[in-house]
Amino acid sequence: MPYLELRGIRKTYPGGVLANDDITLSVEQGEIHGLVGENGAGKSTLMKILYGMEQPDHGEILLAGRSLKIANPHAAIQLGIGMVHQHFQLVPNLTVAENIALGAEPRKGLFADQAAMHSRVRALSERFGLQVDPAARVSDLSVGLQQRVEILKMLYRDARLLILDEPSAVLTPQEVESLFSVLRRLVAEGCTAIFITHKLYEIMSICERATVLRRGRVVGSVRTAESSPAEISRLMVGHDVASPQRTPPNANPRDRLVVRALTTGSAHRSTPLDFTIRSGEILGVAGVEGNGQSELIEALLGVRTGVTGDIVLDGTSLSRLNARRRREKGLALIPEDRNREGLSRPMQVWENLASATYYRSARASVLDLGGLQGAARDLIRRFDIRVSSEKSAVSTLSGGNAQKVVIARELAESPAVLIAAQPTRGLDVGAAQFVHEQLLNLRREGVGILLISADLDELLALSDRLIVMFEGRILATFQRDAATRQALGLAMAGRLESEDAP
Amino acid sequence: MRALFTGALPRTVLTVLLALVMGGVIMQVSGKDALNAYQVLFNSAFGNERALANTLLAATPLIFTGLATLIAFRAGIFNVGVEGSLYVGAFTAAWVGFTFVDLPGVVLIALAFAAGGLVGGLWGLIPGYLKARLRVDEIVTTIMLNYVAIRFTDYLVTGPFFVPGMANAMSAEVTPQAQLPRLVERSQLNLSLVVALVVFLVVAFMLRRTTLGYEVKTIGSNPVFARWIGMPVSRTIMLVMSISGLIGGLAGAGQALGVNYRFVSGFSRGLGFDGIVIALLGRGSPVGVLLSALFLGALRNGASTMEMFTRIPRDLIDIVVALVIFFTAVEIGFNWLRRRRPTPDAVPPPGSAAEPEKEGVRGNA
Ligand SMILES: Nc1ncnc2c1ncn2[C@@H]1O[C@H](COP(=O)(O)OP(=O)(O)OP(=O)(O)O)[C@@H](O)[C@H]1O
Ligand SMILES: [Mg+2]
């Protein structure tokens, strides 16, 4: 008897989107079950149903043979179901320990027992190798660390069935490895997990079985030992996914973005940065998150104070310009954290698509609603954003489709220089491929691209040159041909190749 | 913000009904006939032309202050300072009205409103500037500036603009041609209602159709994104606070020119704060504000007439109003908490709350 069985689950959202259509799925005790599918296929929806956040129109949930109604997440937690969400659900102003224990704090009289809370959180994090400072404020943490907090929160509540909705999307390869060892330890102790990801090699390495969804339906269930990433991706998208073609680099490049002696004003990272991006060049930035990449992005965009040095785009200095003027000069940005820096989730899709340019078509400060909405419809079509209407709120989009909104907006204006931070985070294979093609097209057109990514494969596939950031400085520069995973990995850990050379 | 307002109308109606029922229970318990009271209340608020006019009269300043608060809320600014703008606006308008006595009525009225709005707007700009440029919390500054405005205008009419022989602290009467024309007979309902409705249309249009409205919405829903996408965040905050203050100033001008015909120290007694209630009850929409202002106006007007015809003191209606505020606040606070909280799963699973002694948390299966 399977541990968990979902039978004939069907879910229609208000507005008529059929997100889950007769889904049947079974998971064995102690298994790590993969759930894959295109953006908007209905993965998160199915998991929200299991976690009691959404109610199905139809269908049955059986846990250990018992048919259940899961009315809300509280009920799910009591049943031992825990979920790490695709969008973090943390309170930024509270500390790590407070977030983890929220609502289940150990008490001392009327107040939360801070000491007990901290020691319990510390014990938990040591036990599973999820290092994080219990006293740190969540708003000060990198996304990778926030993810750990989410996992700890679930473990703190004694979850036996773990749902992880794209936990690896924001993690570095090392962090993914440690996540996997945590997961393996948990299943060894009798837990069961459902793991959602768009990275098929992750499915191959950690899951025994995987279920593939397409447009709300189950299109296949595979044993990973008997399958291949190619087969799974064929099931997901319905056809083969071709690798993008790189053209030879630009023969007569000119400088597009010149960065000189840039300091970003954070105290312990005052080493000035110098680099140049030429036309038709993709400059990759490798590095473990938190080594100055975010500060660099903020400095380039002009939303950071205390920045010194010079930033020159096509011969014009940007240093004294605000973010809007910089964008007008041709700077575009796909930010790291789309929900914080790239979108307004309560607002509509067209409003988000128009947010960089709305003021240009305005007459006497009156928005050109028709024009903006029409342009949004074009972008939705061009970038294949799966959404029922340009008037839907971004909060109703699947994660990948929300990312496509950001990408569509930033590429719509044919930028001169594009900063692309984690551009394919949360995108399915097909969509990621599409974005890679777009980046290569821009490269062919002579755009200079700064590609910041935690995904080494992405960096190696696209970059013409690579720099490695470590503790706020550029530790190493690699030409495309000289860059190997090993060399990059060493540099990312702060060690230079030459130190190990005989 | 929008998520907060979905399904707003049914819930608002529910909130109001709940408050009315609770108020009724309180009346019954204190030995009054609640049904009869509400009937009288309704009749005295809407029963005839004069009653209706007086309801609109009571609603007029509330429309202004509700809109003034709303526009700040939309930008994520908790402006508690409309009351202060109202006072400085009222004094300024009255001053224009009793100073430039030689101007013709139309010009004088326009000038008085403009001056009241301008001074109210500048008053709002102070906390706006402090917030935008120096990151000073607007709640603290606006509350303090309210006191400054109320005391300062009081000083003006007891000091430099003291009129001998007047019992209360009030300015001279504005010249007759500056007094706003009445709209119906036997009621003080006056032209400032029309001004309020014009402001309503302008605000509604501004929020829906203009670049400013769009920026306000974006800043109110995600200020970090607004900055990153290049919106003029500081400028918009200052502008919004000025507009909010300007509308507050118009409210004061309307009361001074249309009802009191002079500046009376301490005349408002919280019209500006009522704006907060109305903006909350109206759930961030201009139409909602209009309806809420009418509702509150009807309660206030009905209550004072009711007091004359039944033995129900108007305090009971104040209790109903307080209940409406209470329920709205509870509901909105609840939503706000829900949005703040990580997931609804913050509810502690029974038994897991107090076991810090376990070294690892997970017991083995
Ligand atoms: N609250 C909502 N209201 C309306 N439609 C929704 C809502 N949430 C999701 N949808 C729609 O349901 C469909 C499935 O969304 P879901 O989030 O389950 O996709 P997903 O498989 O998790 O995708 P991704 O890989 O991009 O995260 C999408 O078309 C999405 O737009
Ligand atoms: Mg999802």
PDB file of N, CA and C in Angstrom, chain A residues 307-377:
ATOM      1  N   VAL A 307      28.330  54.532  -2.955  1.00  0.00           N
ATOM      2  CA  VAL A 307      29.096  53.894  -4.021  1.00  0.00           C
ATOM      3  C   VAL A 307      30.118  54.895  -4.555  1.00  0.00           C
ATOM      4  N   THR A 308      31.351  54.447  -4.752  1.00  0.00           N
ATOM      5  CA  THR A 308      32.339  55.309  -5.406  1.00  0.00           C
ATOM      6  C   THR A 308      32.884  54.599  -6.637  1.00  0.00           C
ATOM      7  N   GLY A 309      33.614  55.355  -7.460  1.00  0.00           N
ATOM      8  CA  GLY A 309      34.147  54.780  -8.680  1.00  0.00           C
ATOM      9  C   GLY A 309      33.310  55.209  -9.861  1.00  0.00           C
ATOM     10  N   ASP A 310      33.642  54.653 -11.025  1.00  0.00           N
ATOM     11  CA  ASP A 310      32.953  55.123 -12.217  1.00  0.00           C
ATOM     12  C   ASP A 310      32.323  53.980 -12.994  1.00  0.00           C
ATOM     13  N   ILE A 311      31.124  54.248 -13.509  1.00  0.00           N
ATOM     14  CA  ILE A 311      30.413  53.285 -14.342  1.00  0.00           C
ATOM     15  C   ILE A 311      30.108  53.997 -15.650  1.00  0.00           C
ATOM     16  N   VAL A 312      30.649  53.489 -16.751  1.00  0.00           N
ATOM     17  CA  VAL A 312      30.469  54.165 -18.033  1.00  0.00           C
ATOM     18  C   VAL A 312      29.775  53.226 -18.998  1.00  0.00           C
ATOM     19  N   LEU A 313      28.652  53.689 -19.545  1.00  0.00           N
ATOM     20  CA  LEU A 313      27.906  52.884 -20.502  1.00  0.00           C
ATOM     21  C   LEU A 313      27.956  53.585 -21.854  1.00  0.00           C
ATOM     22  N   ASP A 314      28.526  52.918 -22.846  1.00  0.00           N
ATOM     23  CA  ASP A 314      28.664  53.504 -24.185  1.00  0.00           C
ATOM     24  C   ASP A 314      29.219  54.921 -24.140  1.00  0.00           C
ATOM     25  N   GLY A 315      30.201  55.133 -23.289  1.00  0.00           N
ATOM     26  CA  GLY A 315      30.851  56.428 -23.231  1.00  0.00           C
ATOM     27  C   GLY A 315      30.197  57.449 -22.321  1.00  0.00           C
ATOM     28  N   THR A 316      29.021  57.129 -21.780  1.00  0.00           N
ATOM     29  CA  THR A 316      28.358  58.061 -20.870  1.00  0.00           C
ATOM     30  C   THR A 316      28.524  57.566 -19.440  1.00  0.00           C
ATOM     31  N   SER A 317      28.926  58.467 -18.562  1.00  0.00           N
ATOM     32  CA  SER A 317      29.049  58.047 -17.167  1.00  0.00           C
ATOM     33  C   SER A 317      27.672  57.952 -16.524  1.00  0.00           C
ATOM     34  N   LEU A 318      27.440  56.829 -15.864  1.00  0.00           N
ATOM     35  CA  LEU A 318      26.147  56.636 -15.210  1.00  0.00           C
ATOM     36  C   LEU A 318      26.192  57.048 -13.745  1.00  0.00           C
ATOM     37  N   SER A 319      27.398  57.268 -13.247  1.00  0.00           N
ATOM     38  CA  SER A 319      27.580  57.335 -11.798  1.00  0.00           C
ATOM     39  C   SER A 319      26.658  58.321 -11.095  1.00  0.00           C
ATOM     40  N   ARG A 320      26.334  59.424 -11.789  1.00  0.00           N
ATOM     41  CA  ARG A 320      25.528  60.426 -11.100  1.00  0.00           C
ATOM     42  C   ARG A 320      24.045  60.318 -11.466  1.00  0.00           C
ATOM     43  N   LEU A 321      23.687  59.315 -12.227  1.00  0.00           N
ATOM     44  CA  LEU A 321      22.291  59.206 -12.679  1.00  0.00           C
ATOM     45  C   LEU A 321      21.489  58.290 -11.756  1.00  0.00           C
ATOM     46  N   ASN A 322      20.200  58.553 -11.669  1.00  0.00           N
ATOM     47  CA  ASN A 322      19.338  57.670 -10.893  1.00  0.00           C
ATOM     48  C   ASN A 322      18.927  56.462 -11.734  1.00  0.00           C
ATOM     49  N   ALA A 323      18.227  55.551 -11.107  1.00  0.00           N
ATOM     50  CA  ALA A 323      17.930  54.283 -11.776  1.00  0.00           C
ATOM     51  C   ALA A 323      17.157  54.490 -13.081  1.00  0.00           C
ATOM     52  N   ARG A 324      16.216  55.427 -13.062  1.00  0.00           N
ATOM     53  CA  ARG A 324      15.432  55.632 -14.288  1.00  0.00           C
ATOM     54  C   ARG A 324      16.305  56.138 -15.419  1.00  0.00           C
ATOM     55  N   ARG A 325      17.171  57.120 -15.130  1.00  0.00           N
ATOM     56  CA  ARG A 325      18.043  57.648 -16.189  1.00  0.00           C
ATOM     57  C   ARG A 325      18.978  56.552 -16.698  1.00  0.00           C
ATOM     58  N   ARG A 326      19.457  55.712 -15.785  1.00  0.00           N
ATOM     59  CA  ARG A 326      20.357  54.633 -16.215  1.00  0.00           C
ATOM     60  C   ARG A 326      19.621  53.684 -17.151  1.00  0.00           C
ATOM     61  N   ARG A 327      18.376  53.379 -16.811  1.00  0.00           N
ATOM     62  CA  ARG A 327      17.605  52.508 -17.689  1.00  0.00           C
ATOM     63  C   ARG A 327      17.395  53.169 -19.047  1.00  0.00           C
ATOM     64  N   GLU A 328      17.171  54.479 -19.026  1.00  0.00           N
ATOM     65  CA  GLU A 328      16.964  55.182 -20.294  1.00  0.00           C
ATOM     66  C   GLU A 328      18.219  55.146 -21.154  1.00  0.00           C
ATOM     67  N   LYS A 329      19.391  55.079 -20.522  1.00  0.00           N
ATOM     68  CA  LYS A 329      20.636  54.989 -21.284  1.00  0.00           C
ATOM     69  C   LYS A 329      20.840  53.588 -21.844  1.00  0.00           C
ATOM     70  N   GLY A 330      19.958  52.663 -21.511  1.00  0.00           N
ATOM     71  CA  GLY A 330      20.065  51.337 -22.102  1.00  0.00           C
ATOM     72  C   GLY A 330      20.442  50.228 -21.151  1.00  0.00           C
ATOM     73  N   LEU A 331      20.378  50.511 -19.854  1.00  0.00           N
ATOM     74  CA  LEU A 331      20.669  49.472 -18.876  1.00  0.00           C
ATOM     75  C   LEU A 331      19.385  48.708 -18.559  1.00  0.00           C
ATOM     76  N   ALA A 332      19.468  47.402 -18.523  1.00  0.00           N
ATOM     77  CA  ALA A 332      18.302  46.604 -18.147  1.00  0.00           C
ATOM     78  C   ALA A 332      18.726  45.585 -17.103  1.00  0.00           C
ATOM     79  N   LEU A 333      17.784  45.143 -16.308  1.00  0.00           N
ATOM     80  CA  LEU A 333      18.133  44.254 -15.202  1.00  0.00           C
ATOM     81  C   LEU A 333      17.080  43.184 -14.980  1.00  0.00           C
ATOM     82  N   ILE A 334      17.544  41.945 -14.939  1.00  0.00           N
ATOM     83  CA  ILE A 334      16.705  40.862 -14.435  1.00  0.00           C
ATOM     84  C   ILE A 334      17.212  40.599 -13.022  1.00  0.00           C
ATOM     85  N   PRO A 335      16.445  40.991 -11.989  1.00  0.00           N
ATOM     86  CA  PRO A 335      16.985  40.924 -10.631  1.00  0.00           C
ATOM     87  C   PRO A 335      16.993  39.519 -10.059  1.00  0.00           C
ATOM     88  N   GLU A 336      17.776  39.374  -8.981  1.00  0.00           N
ATOM     89  CA  GLU A 336      17.921  38.060  -8.352  1.00  0.00           C
ATOM     90  C   GLU A 336      16.619  37.577  -7.737  1.00  0.00           C
ATOM     91  N   ASP A 337      15.969  38.495  -7.013  1.00  0.00           N
ATOM     92  CA  ASP A 337      14.794  38.100  -6.241  1.00  0.00           C
ATOM     93  C   ASP A 337      13.579  38.761  -6.883  1.00  0.00           C
ATOM     94  N   ARG A 338      12.939  38.057  -7.784  1.00  0.00           N
ATOM     95  CA  ARG A 338      11.924  38.712  -8.605  1.00  0.00           C
ATOM     96  C   ARG A 338      10.766  39.256  -7.779  1.00  0.00           C
ATOM     97  N   ASN A 339      10.406  38.578  -6.697  1.00  0.00           N
ATOM     98  CA  ASN A 339       9.232  39.023  -5.952  1.00  0.00           C
ATOM     99  C   ASN A 339       9.492  40.289  -5.153  1.00  0.00           C
ATOM    100  N   ARG A 340      10.760  40.524  -4.810  1.00  0.00           N
ATOM    101  CA  ARG A 340      11.100  41.699  -4.044  1.00  0.00           C
ATOM    102  C   ARG A 340      11.511  42.845  -4.963  1.00  0.00           C
ATOM    103  N   GLU A 341      12.328  42.522  -5.947  1.00  0.00           N
ATOM    104  CA  GLU A 341      12.969  43.575  -6.723  1.00  0.00           C
ATOM    105  C   GLU A 341      12.438  43.704  -8.141  1.00  0.00           C
ATOM    106  N   GLY A 342      11.677  42.695  -8.577  1.00  0.00           N
ATOM    107  CA  GLY A 342      11.311  42.698  -9.991  1.00  0.00           C
ATOM    108  C   GLY A 342       9.839  42.789 -10.295  1.00  0.00           C
ATOM    109  N   LEU A 343       8.990  42.653  -9.300  1.00  0.00           N
ATOM    110  CA  LEU A 343       7.558  42.605  -9.574  1.00  0.00           C
ATOM    111  C   LEU A 343       6.767  43.220  -8.435  1.00  0.00           C
ATOM    112  N   SER A 344       5.574  43.669  -8.768  1.00  0.00           N
ATOM    113  CA  SER A 344       4.604  43.974  -7.717  1.00  0.00           C
ATOM    114  C   SER A 344       3.507  42.922  -7.842  1.00  0.00           C
ATOM    115  N   ARG A 345       3.517  41.972  -6.949  1.00  0.00           N
ATOM    116  CA  ARG A 345       2.640  40.819  -7.107  1.00  0.00           C
ATOM    117  C   ARG A 345       1.144  41.128  -7.070  1.00  0.00           C
ATOM    118  N   PRO A 346       0.701  42.097  -6.242  1.00  0.00           N
ATOM    119  CA  PRO A 346      -0.747  42.354  -6.262  1.00  0.00           C
ATOM    120  C   PRO A 346      -1.201  43.042  -7.543  1.00  0.00           C
ATOM    121  N   MET A 347      -0.270  43.633  -8.277  1.00  0.00           N
ATOM    122  CA  MET A 347      -0.680  44.388  -9.458  1.00  0.00           C
ATOM    123  C   MET A 347      -0.809  43.472 -10.662  1.00  0.00           C
ATOM    124  N   GLN A 348      -1.445  44.019 -11.706  1.00  0.00           N
ATOM    125  CA  GLN A 348      -1.767  43.184 -12.846  1.00  0.00           C
ATOM    126  C   GLN A 348      -0.550  42.960 -13.741  1.00  0.00           C
ATOM    127  N   VAL A 349      -0.672  41.962 -14.613  1.00  0.00           N
ATOM    128  CA  VAL A 349       0.446  41.609 -15.481  1.00  0.00           C
ATOM    129  C   VAL A 349       0.837  42.791 -16.363  1.00  0.00           C
ATOM    130  N   TRP A 350      -0.151  43.449 -16.954  1.00  0.00           N
ATOM    131  CA  TRP A 350       0.196  44.575 -17.838  1.00  0.00           C
ATOM    132  C   TRP A 350       0.856  45.694 -17.068  1.00  0.00           C
ATOM    133  N   GLU A 351       0.436  45.902 -15.817  1.00  0.00           N
ATOM    134  CA  GLU A 351       1.040  46.974 -15.014  1.00  0.00           C
ATOM    135  C   GLU A 351       2.500  46.667 -14.731  1.00  0.00           C
ATOM    136  N   ASN A 352       2.785  45.394 -14.511  1.00  0.00           N
ATOM    137  CA  ASN A 352       4.171  45.003 -14.280  1.00  0.00           C
ATOM    138  C   ASN A 352       4.996  45.083 -15.556  1.00  0.00           C
ATOM    139  N   LEU A 353       4.383  44.721 -16.665  1.00  0.00           N
ATOM    140  CA  LEU A 353       5.117  44.786 -17.931  1.00  0.00           C
ATOM    141  C   LEU A 353       5.407  46.230 -18.328  1.00  0.00           C
ATOM    142  N   ALA A 354       4.525  47.134 -17.928  1.00  0.00           N
ATOM    143  CA  ALA A 354       4.676  48.527 -18.337  1.00  0.00           C
ATOM    144  C   ALA A 354       5.541  49.339 -17.383  1.00  0.00           C
ATOM    145  N   SER A 355       5.971  48.739 -16.286  1.00  0.00           N
ATOM    146  CA  SER A 355       6.511  49.546 -15.200  1.00  0.00           C
ATOM    147  C   SER A 355       7.805  50.296 -15.535  1.00  0.00           C
ATOM    148  N   ALA A 356       8.521  49.876 -16.562  1.00  0.00           N
ATOM    149  CA  ALA A 356       9.759  50.595 -16.876  1.00  0.00           C
ATOM    150  C   ALA A 356       9.507  51.739 -17.861  1.00  0.00           C
ATOM    151  N   THR A 357       8.381  51.709 -18.546  1.00  0.00           N
ATOM    152  CA  THR A 357       8.199  52.638 -19.672  1.00  0.00           C
ATOM    153  C   THR A 357       6.894  53.411 -19.649  1.00  0.00           C
ATOM    154  N   TYR A 358       6.026  53.130 -18.683  1.00  0.00           N
ATOM    155  CA  TYR A 358       4.676  53.697 -18.666  1.00  0.00           C
ATOM    156  C   TYR A 358       4.626  55.201 -18.874  1.00  0.00           C
ATOM    157  N   TYR A 359       5.655  55.889 -18.359  1.00  0.00           N
ATOM    158  CA  TYR A 359       5.594  57.353 -18.350  1.00  0.00           C
ATOM    159  C   TYR A 359       5.886  57.955 -19.715  1.00  0.00           C
ATOM    160  N   ARG A 360       6.494  57.131 -20.590  1.00  0.00           N
ATOM    161  CA  ARG A 360       6.901  57.705 -21.872  1.00  0.00           C
ATOM    162  C   ARG A 360       5.727  57.953 -22.798  1.00  0.00           C
ATOM    163  N   SER A 361       4.747  57.041 -22.759  1.00  0.00           N
ATOM    164  CA  SER A 361       3.608  57.208 -23.655  1.00  0.00           C
ATOM    165  C   SER A 361       2.499  58.037 -23.022  1.00  0.00           C
ATOM    166  N   ALA A 362       2.713  58.469 -21.768  1.00  0.00           N
ATOM    167  CA  ALA A 362       1.660  59.235 -21.092  1.00  0.00           C
ATOM    168  C   ALA A 362       1.545  60.621 -21.703  1.00  0.00           C
ATOM    169  N   ARG A 363       0.308  61.100 -21.800  1.00  0.00           N
ATOM    170  CA  ARG A 363       0.089  62.461 -22.271  1.00  0.00           C
ATOM    171  C   ARG A 363      -0.480  63.279 -21.146  1.00  0.00           C
ATOM    172  N   ALA A 364       0.168  64.356 -20.835  1.00  0.00           N
ATOM    173  CA  ALA A 364      -0.245  65.202 -19.713  1.00  0.00           C
ATOM    174  C   ALA A 364      -0.457  64.328 -18.476  1.00  0.00           C
ATOM    175  N   SER A 365       0.474  63.434 -18.250  1.00  0.00           N
ATOM    176  CA  SER A 365       0.441  62.533 -17.087  1.00  0.00           C
ATOM    177  C   SER A 365      -0.683  61.509 -17.104  1.00  0.00           C
ATOM    178  N   VAL A 366      -1.427  61.427 -18.210  1.00  0.00           N
ATOM    179  CA  VAL A 366      -2.481  60.419 -18.283  1.00  0.00           C
ATOM    180  C   VAL A 366      -1.935  59.193 -19.009  1.00  0.00           C
ATOM    181  N   LEU A 367      -2.069  58.045 -18.353  1.00  0.00           N
ATOM    182  CA  LEU A 367      -1.543  56.803 -18.916  1.00  0.00           C
ATOM    183  C   LEU A 367      -2.272  56.436 -20.207  1.00  0.00           C
ATOM    184  N   ASP A 368      -1.523  55.883 -21.131  1.00  0.00           N
ATOM    185  CA  ASP A 368      -2.131  55.376 -22.353  1.00  0.00           C
ATOM    186  C   ASP A 368      -2.525  53.916 -22.096  1.00  0.00           C
ATOM    187  N   LEU A 369      -3.639  53.737 -21.411  1.00  0.00           N
ATOM    188  CA  LEU A 369      -4.034  52.385 -20.984  1.00  0.00           C
ATOM    189  C   LEU A 369      -4.136  51.423 -22.159  1.00  0.00           C
ATOM    190  N   GLY A 370      -4.812  51.866 -23.208  1.00  0.00           N
ATOM    191  CA  GLY A 370      -4.997  50.986 -24.371  1.00  0.00           C
ATOM    192  C   GLY A 370      -3.655  50.545 -24.942  1.00  0.00           C
ATOM    193  N   GLY A 371      -2.759  51.504 -25.129  1.00  0.00           N
ATOM    194  CA  GLY A 371      -1.457  51.199 -25.695  1.00  0.00           C
ATOM    195  C   GLY A 371      -0.657  50.261 -24.807  1.00  0.00           C
ATOM    196  N   LEU A 372      -0.661  50.549 -23.509  1.00  0.00           N
ATOM    197  CA  LEU A 372       0.131  49.734 -22.578  1.00  0.00           C
ATOM    198  C   LEU A 372      -0.418  48.308 -22.509  1.00  0.00           C
ATOM    199  N   GLN A 373      -1.751  48.190 -22.489  1.00  0.00           N
ATOM    200  CA  GLN A 373      -2.330  46.851 -22.405  1.00  0.00           C
ATOM    201  C   GLN A 373      -2.116  46.080 -23.706  1.00  0.00           C
ATOM    202  N   GLY A 374      -2.179  46.802 -24.826  1.00  0.00           N
ATOM    203  CA  GLY A 374      -1.910  46.153 -26.106  1.00  0.00           C
ATOM    204  C   GLY A 374      -0.466  45.648 -26.166  1.00  0.00           C
ATOM    205  N   ALA A 375       0.461  46.517 -25.732  1.00  0.00           N
ATOM    206  CA  ALA A 375       1.869  46.118 -25.722  1.00  0.00           C
ATOM    207  C   ALA A 375       2.067  44.907 -24.815  1.00  0.00           C
ATOM    208  N   ALA A 376       1.336  44.895 -23.695  1.00  0.00           N
ATOM    209  CA  ALA A 376       1.455  43.760 -22.773  1.00  0.00           C
ATOM    210  C   ALA A 376       0.967  42.482 -23.452  1.00  0.00           C
ATOM    211  N   ARG A 377      -0.133  42.581 -24.188  1.00  0.00           N
ATOM    212  CA  ARG A 377      -0.634  41.375 -24.882  1.00  0.00           C
ATOM    213  C   ARG A 377       0.405  40.855 -25.866  1.00  0.00           C
TER     214      ARG A 377
END
